[in-house]
Coordinates of C-alpha atoms and ligand atoms in Angstrom, one line a residue:
M1387 CA -35.6 -14.7 42.3
H1388 CA -35.7 -11.0 43.3
R1389 CA -32.4 -9.9 42.1
P1390 CA -31.7 -9.6 38.3
L1391 CA -29.4 -12.4 37.2
L1392 CA -27.1 -10.3 35.2
N1393 CA -24.6 -8.2 37.1
R1394 CA -26.1 -4.8 37.3
N1395 CA -23.0 -3.1 35.9
L1396 CA -23.7 -5.1 32.7
A1397 CA -27.4 -4.4 32.5
G1398 CA -28.3 -3.3 29.0
L1399 CA -25.5 -5.0 27.2
G1400 CA -27.8 -7.7 26.0
T1401 CA -27.2 -9.4 22.7
T1402 CA -24.5 -7.8 20.6
I1403 CA -25.7 -6.0 17.5
F1404 CA -23.5 -8.3 15.4
A1405 CA -25.4 -11.4 16.6
E1406 CA -28.8 -9.7 16.3
M1407 CA -28.1 -8.6 12.7
S1408 CA -26.5 -11.9 11.6
E1409 CA -29.6 -13.7 12.9
L1410 CA -31.8 -11.3 11.0
A1411 CA -29.8 -11.9 7.9
A1412 CA -30.3 -15.7 8.3
A1413 CA -34.0 -15.3 9.1
T1414 CA -34.7 -13.1 6.0
G1415 CA -32.2 -14.7 3.6
S1416 CA -30.5 -11.3 3.2
I1417 CA -27.0 -10.5 2.1
N1418 CA -25.1 -10.0 5.3
L1419 CA -22.9 -6.9 5.1
G1420 CA -23.3 -6.5 8.9
Q1421 CA -20.9 -8.5 11.0
G1422 CA -17.4 -8.3 9.6
F1423 CA -16.4 -11.7 8.3
P1424 CA -15.3 -12.6 4.8
D1425 CA -17.3 -14.9 2.6
T1426 CA -14.2 -16.6 1.3
D1427 CA -11.8 -18.5 3.6
G1428 CA -8.1 -17.7 3.8
P1429 CA -5.3 -19.6 1.9
A1430 CA -6.0 -23.3 1.4
E1431 CA -2.5 -24.3 2.5
I1432 CA -3.1 -22.6 5.8
A1433 CA -6.4 -24.4 6.3
R1434 CA -4.5 -27.6 5.4
A1435 CA -1.9 -26.8 8.0
A1436 CA -4.6 -26.7 10.7
A1437 CA -6.1 -30.0 9.5
D1438 CA -2.6 -31.6 9.4
A1439 CA -1.9 -30.4 13.0
V1440 CA -5.1 -32.0 14.2
L1441 CA -4.5 -35.2 12.4
S1442 CA -0.9 -35.5 13.4
G1443 CA -1.6 -34.8 17.0
R1444 CA 0.0 -31.3 17.3
G1445 CA -1.7 -29.1 19.7
N1446 CA -4.6 -31.4 20.5
Q1447 CA -3.7 -31.4 24.2
Y1448 CA -3.3 -28.2 26.2
P1449 CA -0.6 -26.1 24.5
P1450 CA 1.7 -23.8 26.6
G1451 CA -0.2 -20.9 28.3
A1452 CA 1.8 -18.2 26.5
G1453 CA 1.3 -19.9 23.1
I1454 CA 3.3 -22.5 21.2
P1455 CA 7.0 -21.4 20.7
D1456 CA 6.6 -21.6 16.9
L1457 CA 3.8 -19.1 16.9
R1458 CA 5.4 -16.8 19.4
R1459 CA 8.5 -16.7 17.2
A1460 CA 6.4 -16.1 14.1
I1461 CA 4.6 -13.2 15.8
A1462 CA 8.0 -11.7 16.8
D1463 CA 9.3 -12.2 13.2
H1464 CA 6.2 -10.5 11.8
Q1465 CA 6.7 -7.4 14.1
R1466 CA 10.3 -7.2 13.0
R1467 CA 9.6 -7.8 9.3
F1468 CA 6.9 -5.2 8.9
Y1469 CA 7.7 -2.6 11.6
D1470 CA 11.3 -3.2 12.7
L1471 CA 9.8 -3.7 16.2
R1472 CA 11.9 -6.2 18.2
V1473 CA 10.0 -8.3 20.7
D1474 CA 11.4 -11.3 22.5
P1475 CA 9.2 -14.4 21.8
A1476 CA 10.2 -15.8 25.3
D1477 CA 8.5 -13.2 27.4
E1478 CA 7.1 -10.3 25.2
V1479 CA 4.5 -12.3 23.2
L1480 CA 1.2 -13.8 24.4
V1481 CA -1.1 -15.8 22.3
T1482 CA -4.8 -15.3 23.1
T1483 CA -8.2 -16.5 22.0
G1484 CA -8.7 -13.8 19.4
A1485 CA -8.0 -10.2 19.8
T1486 CA -11.2 -10.2 21.9
E1487 CA -9.6 -12.0 24.7
A1488 CA -6.4 -9.9 24.5
I1489 CA -8.5 -6.8 24.9
A1490 CA -10.5 -8.3 27.8
A1491 CA -7.4 -9.6 29.6
A1492 CA -5.5 -6.4 29.1
L1493 CA -8.2 -4.2 30.6
L1494 CA -8.8 -6.6 33.5
A1495 CA -5.1 -6.7 34.1
L1496 CA -4.1 -3.1 33.6
I1497 CA -6.8 -1.1 35.2
E1498 CA -8.2 -0.8 38.8
P1499 CA -11.8 -0.1 39.6
G1500 CA -12.4 3.7 39.1
D1501 CA -9.5 4.1 36.6
E1502 CA -10.5 6.1 33.6
V1503 CA -9.9 4.7 30.1
I1504 CA -9.8 7.1 27.1
A1505 CA -11.2 5.5 23.9
F1506 CA -12.3 6.9 20.6
E1507 CA -16.0 6.4 20.0
P1508 CA -17.7 4.8 18.1
Y1509 CA -16.0 1.9 19.9
Y1510 CA -15.8 -1.6 18.9
D1511 CA -18.5 -3.1 21.1
S1512 CA -16.3 -5.2 23.4
Y1513 CA -14.3 -2.1 24.6
A1514 CA -17.2 -0.6 26.5
A1515 CA -18.2 -4.0 27.9
C1516 CA -14.7 -4.9 29.0
I1517 CA -14.0 -1.5 30.6
T1518 CA -17.2 -2.0 32.6
M1519 CA -16.3 -5.6 33.6
A1520 CA -12.9 -4.3 34.8
G1521 CA -14.7 -1.6 36.9
G1522 CA -13.2 1.2 34.8
V1523 CA -14.8 4.3 33.6
R1524 CA -14.8 5.0 29.9
V1525 CA -14.0 8.5 28.7
P1526 CA -15.1 8.8 25.1
I1527 CA -13.4 11.0 22.5
T1528 CA -15.9 11.4 19.7
L1529 CA -15.0 10.8 16.0
R1530 CA -17.6 12.6 14.0
E1531 CA -18.7 12.5 10.4
P1532 CA -17.7 13.3 7.7
D1533 CA -14.0 12.8 8.4
F1534 CA -14.0 11.0 11.8
R1535 CA -10.7 12.5 12.9
P1536 CA -9.5 12.4 16.5
D1537 CA -9.7 15.7 18.4
I1538 CA -6.4 15.8 20.2
D1539 CA -7.3 18.9 22.1
A1540 CA -10.4 17.2 23.4
M1541 CA -8.3 14.3 24.3
A1542 CA -5.8 16.4 26.2
A1543 CA -8.6 18.1 28.1
A1544 CA -10.1 14.7 29.0
I1545 CA -7.0 13.5 30.9
T1546 CA -7.4 13.6 34.7
E1547 CA -5.3 12.2 37.6
R1548 CA -7.5 9.1 37.4
T1549 CA -6.7 8.4 33.7
R1550 CA -4.8 5.2 33.4
L1551 CA -5.0 4.0 29.9
I1552 CA -5.6 5.0 26.3
L1553 CA -7.4 2.3 24.2
L1554 CA -6.4 3.0 20.6
N1555 CA -7.7 1.3 17.5
S1556 CA -6.1 2.2 14.1
P1557 CA -7.2 1.3 11.5
H1558 CA -10.4 2.1 13.3
N1559 CA -13.6 -0.1 13.3
P1560 CA -16.2 1.0 12.5
T1561 CA -15.2 4.4 10.9
G1562 CA -12.3 3.1 8.7
T1563 CA -10.2 6.0 9.9
V1564 CA -6.4 5.5 9.8
F1565 CA -4.7 7.7 12.4
T1566 CA -2.0 9.9 10.8
A1567 CA 1.6 10.0 11.9
D1568 CA 0.9 13.4 13.5
E1569 CA -2.1 12.2 15.4
L1570 CA -0.2 9.2 16.7
A1571 CA 2.7 11.4 17.7
A1572 CA 0.3 13.7 19.6
I1573 CA -1.3 10.8 21.4
A1574 CA 2.1 9.3 22.2
D1575 CA 3.2 12.7 23.6
L1576 CA 0.1 12.8 25.9
A1577 CA 0.8 9.2 27.0
R1578 CA 4.4 10.0 27.9
R1579 CA 3.6 13.3 29.6
H1580 CA 0.9 11.8 31.8
D1581 CA 2.5 8.4 32.2
L1582 CA -0.4 6.5 30.6
V1583 CA -0.5 2.9 29.3
V1584 CA -1.6 2.5 25.7
V1585 CA -3.5 -0.6 24.5
S1586 CA -3.3 -0.6 20.7
D1587 CA -5.8 -2.8 18.8
E1588 CA -4.2 -3.3 15.4
V1589 CA -6.3 -6.1 14.0
Y1590 CA -6.7 -4.2 10.7
E1591 CA -3.0 -3.5 10.4
H1592 CA -2.7 -5.0 6.8
M1593 CA -5.8 -3.2 5.6
V1594 CA -4.5 0.3 5.0
F1595 CA -5.2 1.7 1.5
D1596 CA -2.7 4.6 1.3
G1597 CA 0.7 4.4 2.9
K1598 CA 1.6 1.9 5.7
H1599 CA 0.3 1.0 9.1
V1600 CA 2.3 2.5 11.9
P1601 CA 2.2 0.8 15.3
I1602 CA 2.2 3.4 18.1
A1603 CA 4.8 1.2 19.9
T1604 CA 7.4 2.2 17.3
L1605 CA 7.2 5.9 18.4
P1606 CA 9.9 7.2 20.7
G1607 CA 9.4 6.1 24.3
M1608 CA 6.3 4.1 23.5
R1609 CA 7.6 0.6 23.4
E1610 CA 7.8 0.5 27.2
R1611 CA 4.2 1.7 27.7
T1612 CA 2.3 0.0 24.8
L1613 CA 0.5 -3.3 24.6
T1614 CA 0.0 -4.1 20.9
I1615 CA -2.8 -6.4 20.0
S1616 CA -3.6 -8.2 16.7
S1617 CA -5.2 -11.3 15.4
A1618 CA -5.2 -13.9 12.6
A1619 CA -8.9 -13.3 12.0
K1620 CA -8.7 -10.4 9.6
T1621 CA -5.2 -10.8 8.1
F1622 CA -5.7 -14.4 7.1
S1623 CA -9.6 -14.5 6.8
F1624 CA -10.1 -17.2 9.4
T1625 CA -12.4 -15.3 11.9
G1626 CA -13.7 -18.6 13.4
W1627 CA -10.2 -19.7 14.6
K1628 CA -9.9 -17.2 17.3
I1629 CA -6.2 -16.9 17.5
G1630 CA -4.9 -13.5 18.5
W1631 CA -1.9 -12.1 20.3
A1632 CA -0.5 -9.3 22.4
T1633 CA 3.1 -8.0 22.5
G1634 CA 4.7 -5.6 24.9
T1635 CA 7.2 -5.5 27.7
P1636 CA 7.8 -8.6 29.8
E1637 CA 6.0 -6.9 32.8
M1638 CA 3.0 -6.0 30.7
V1639 CA 2.7 -9.3 29.0
A1640 CA 3.1 -11.1 32.4
A1641 CA 0.2 -9.0 33.8
V1642 CA -2.1 -9.8 30.8
R1643 CA -1.0 -13.5 30.9
T1644 CA -2.0 -13.7 34.6
V1645 CA -5.6 -12.8 33.6
K1646 CA -5.6 -14.9 30.4
Q1647 CA -4.8 -18.1 32.3
F1648 CA -8.1 -17.7 34.3
L1649 CA -10.2 -16.7 31.3
T1650 CA -9.3 -19.5 28.8
Y1651 CA -6.0 -20.9 30.2
V1652 CA -4.7 -21.6 26.7
S1653 CA -5.9 -21.0 23.1
G1654 CA -6.7 -23.5 20.3
G1655 CA -3.6 -25.6 19.8
P1656 CA -3.8 -26.9 16.2
F1657 CA -4.8 -23.4 14.9
Q1658 CA -1.6 -22.0 16.5
Y1659 CA 0.5 -24.2 14.2
A1660 CA -1.5 -23.0 11.2
V1661 CA -1.2 -19.3 12.2
A1662 CA 2.5 -19.7 12.6
A1663 CA 2.7 -20.9 9.0
A1664 CA 0.4 -18.1 7.9
L1665 CA 2.5 -15.3 9.4
A1666 CA 5.4 -16.5 7.3
L1667 CA 3.5 -16.1 4.0
P1668 CA 5.4 -14.1 1.4
D1669 CA 5.1 -10.3 1.0
A1670 CA 2.9 -10.8 -2.0
Y1671 CA 0.2 -12.3 0.2
Y1672 CA 0.3 -9.4 2.6
S1673 CA 0.2 -6.7 -0.1
S1674 CA -2.7 -8.5 -1.9
I1675 CA -4.9 -8.0 1.2
A1676 CA -5.2 -4.2 0.7
S1677 CA -5.0 -4.2 -3.1
D1678 CA -7.9 -6.7 -3.4
L1679 CA -9.9 -4.8 -0.8
V1680 CA -9.4 -1.3 -2.3
V1681 CA -11.2 -2.4 -5.5
K1682 CA -14.2 -3.6 -3.4
R1683 CA -14.1 -0.5 -1.4
D1684 CA -14.5 1.7 -4.5
L1685 CA -17.1 -0.6 -6.0
M1686 CA -19.1 -0.4 -2.8
C1687 CA -18.7 3.3 -2.1
D1688 CA -19.8 4.2 -5.6
G1689 CA -22.7 1.7 -5.4
L1690 CA -23.9 3.0 -2.0
A1691 CA -23.8 6.6 -3.3
R1692 CA -25.8 5.6 -6.3
A1693 CA -28.3 4.0 -4.0
G1694 CA -28.7 7.3 -2.1
F1695 CA -26.4 7.0 0.9
E1696 CA -24.0 9.7 2.0
V1697 CA -20.8 7.7 1.9
F1698 CA -17.6 8.3 3.9
R1699 CA -14.8 6.5 2.0
P1700 CA -12.6 4.6 4.5
A1701 CA -8.8 4.7 4.5
G1702 CA -8.5 1.3 6.1
T1703 CA -10.4 -1.7 7.4
Y1704 CA -13.1 -3.5 5.4
F1705 CA -16.0 -1.3 6.6
I1706 CA -17.7 1.7 4.9
T1707 CA -19.7 4.1 7.0
T1708 CA -22.6 6.0 5.6
S1709 CA -25.2 8.4 6.8
V1710 CA -28.9 7.6 6.3
R1711 CA -30.0 11.0 7.4
G1712 CA -33.1 11.9 5.4
L1713 CA -33.2 8.6 3.6
T1714 CA -36.6 7.0 3.1
G1715 CA -37.8 8.6 6.3
A1716 CA -35.3 6.8 8.6
A1717 CA -35.8 7.8 12.2
D1718 CA -32.3 6.6 13.0
G1719 CA -29.7 4.1 11.9
L1720 CA -31.0 1.3 14.2
E1721 CA -34.5 1.6 12.9
F1722 CA -33.2 1.7 9.4
C1723 CA -31.0 -1.4 9.8
R1724 CA -33.9 -3.4 11.4
R1725 CA -36.0 -2.5 8.4
L1726 CA -33.4 -2.9 5.6
P1727 CA -33.4 -6.7 5.4
H1728 CA -37.2 -6.8 5.0
Q1729 CA -37.2 -3.9 2.5
A1730 CA -34.0 -4.6 0.5
G1731 CA -32.7 -8.0 1.5
V1732 CA -29.4 -6.5 2.8
V1733 CA -28.1 -6.3 6.4
A1734 CA -25.9 -3.5 7.8
I1735 CA -24.9 -2.3 11.3
P1736 CA -26.2 0.8 13.0
M1737 CA -23.4 2.9 14.4
Q1738 CA -25.3 4.6 17.2
V1739 CA -24.9 1.5 19.4
F1740 CA -21.1 2.2 19.4
Y1741 CA -21.4 5.8 20.6
D1742 CA -22.1 7.2 24.1
D1743 CA -22.9 10.4 22.3
A1744 CA -26.2 9.1 20.7
E1745 CA -26.6 12.2 18.5
A1746 CA -23.2 11.8 16.9
G1747 CA -24.0 8.3 15.7
R1748 CA -27.7 8.6 15.2
F1749 CA -27.8 8.2 11.4
G1750 CA -24.5 6.2 10.9
V1751 CA -24.8 2.8 9.2
R1752 CA -21.8 0.5 8.5
F1753 CA -21.4 -1.9 5.6
A1754 CA -18.8 -4.6 5.5
F1755 CA -17.2 -5.1 2.1
C1756 CA -15.1 -8.2 2.8
K1757 CA -17.3 -10.2 0.4
R1758 CA -17.0 -11.5 -3.2
A1759 CA -17.4 -8.7 -5.8
E1760 CA -20.5 -10.3 -7.3
V1761 CA -22.1 -10.4 -3.8
L1762 CA -21.4 -6.7 -3.3
A1763 CA -22.7 -5.9 -6.8
Q1764 CA -25.9 -7.8 -5.9
A1765 CA -26.3 -5.9 -2.6
V1766 CA -25.8 -2.6 -4.4
D1767 CA -28.4 -3.7 -7.0
R1768 CA -30.9 -4.4 -4.2
L1769 CA -30.2 -1.2 -2.4
C1770 CA -30.6 0.8 -5.7
R1771 CA -33.9 -0.9 -6.3
M1772 CA -35.1 0.2 -2.9
G1773 CA -34.7 3.7 -4.3
A1774 CA -33.4 5.6 -1.4
G1775 CA -32.6 8.9 -3.2
R1776 CA -29.4 10.6 -4.4
G1777 CA -26.1 10.1 -2.5
Q1778 CA -22.6 11.3 -2.5
V1779 CA -19.2 10.0 -1.5
T1780 CA -16.9 12.0 0.9
A1781 CA -13.3 11.1 0.9
Ligands
PMP999 N1 -10.9 -5.5 17.6 C1 -11.5 -5.0 16.5 C2 -11.5 -3.5 16.3 C3 -12.3 -5.8 15.7 O1 -13.0 -5.3 14.7 C4 -12.3 -7.2 16.0 C5 -13.1 -8.1 15.1 N2 -14.2 -8.7 15.6 C6 -11.7 -7.6 17.1 C7 -11.0 -6.8 17.9 C8 -11.7 -9.1 17.6 O2 -10.9 -9.9 16.9 P1 -10.9 -11.5 17.1 O3 -11.9 -12.0 16.1 O4 -9.5 -11.9 16.8 O5 -11.3 -11.7 18.5
LIG1000 N1 -15.1 -7.4 14.1 C1 -16.3 -7.8 13.5 C2 -17.2 -6.6 13.2 O1 -16.9 -5.5 13.7 C3 -17.1 -8.9 14.1 C4 -17.5 -8.6 15.5 C5 -18.2 -9.7 16.3 O2 -18.9 -10.5 15.8 N2 -18.0 -9.6 17.6 O3 -18.2 -6.7 12.6

């Protein structure tokens, strides 16, 4: 065959860094602080609800395309309960196969070839791929160490007459940045003034360590132009279930549903019943997510600093970013991460693969801390033994 098999627009995407690093962890028997998934499953009663649904024949045949009514109602209740955001479960909620599908369907639905999409790099890896698949052009706004704050002036300057959409992610993966109220207001102002759509990926909404998560859809004039995305993966620690959702105006949700029906048609039936039950868990469950994680964050930040990393303490998510500049002769983060499992028995994720601006991310390395405290302590121990030098933590 003379033509490459992979669509030339997708050339170079290859295997995701998460898959590469998880395979390396398995092959070397390393502690996997790379791909973000917890090493403890979510609440047992929620797992039981999924098993009960399978065994009692609920959701084993194609559920409704928009999601089972119980789950759509539970998502609407969650948005009202935490954010006083009113969405109609009848036509303003769509259940998807993880947030991943919601992002893909949103971009395929909402942009035309040639449309520009503003996104904050380092991006979660599916953003760049999905913008490309939709024929869009990504326009990065670079978050830079040590504080990874969005440059609103740069963003305003990047808007052209071809700009269609802002792809927002707060709390932000991989940097752990939580956008402030002022930053969100400035972004909302730009969206309103230039008549842009906002797709807001809020999968880490319950992992904010100071203050509360603010959905951009709650800002004045934003409800009608924002598609809000979230997922059961992070909030309930069931990343394998792949139940996500999108909420927005009936027109926006209908557009995204049109694409969704040809991507997956419907999403895992029995898990939808379980996630509906999970969303109704009491406040104590939700507040324990951040209060449990913040302890691990501090344990890991201090440990990484002791091991010699320059550490940027995150305000949200379950990721810590570090710089390995000058550490044990690391040429860059990718080389460092490919070597780390062999040298220390720990796996992390290089951040340069999430940047278009290769220099900005060159020495960035991300560690996931959604693991049991003893596992984190063991990882720190291994990293300290590797003897990387002296480190420091930056707030
Ligand atoms: N967006 C971000 C920022 C993420 O970190 C993740 C986690 N993989 C996703 C979307 C995808 O979520 P899901 O597993 O529900 O598809
Ligand atoms: N969201 C997780 C991370 O950033 C997992 C990503 C994935 O495996 N696609 O690590």
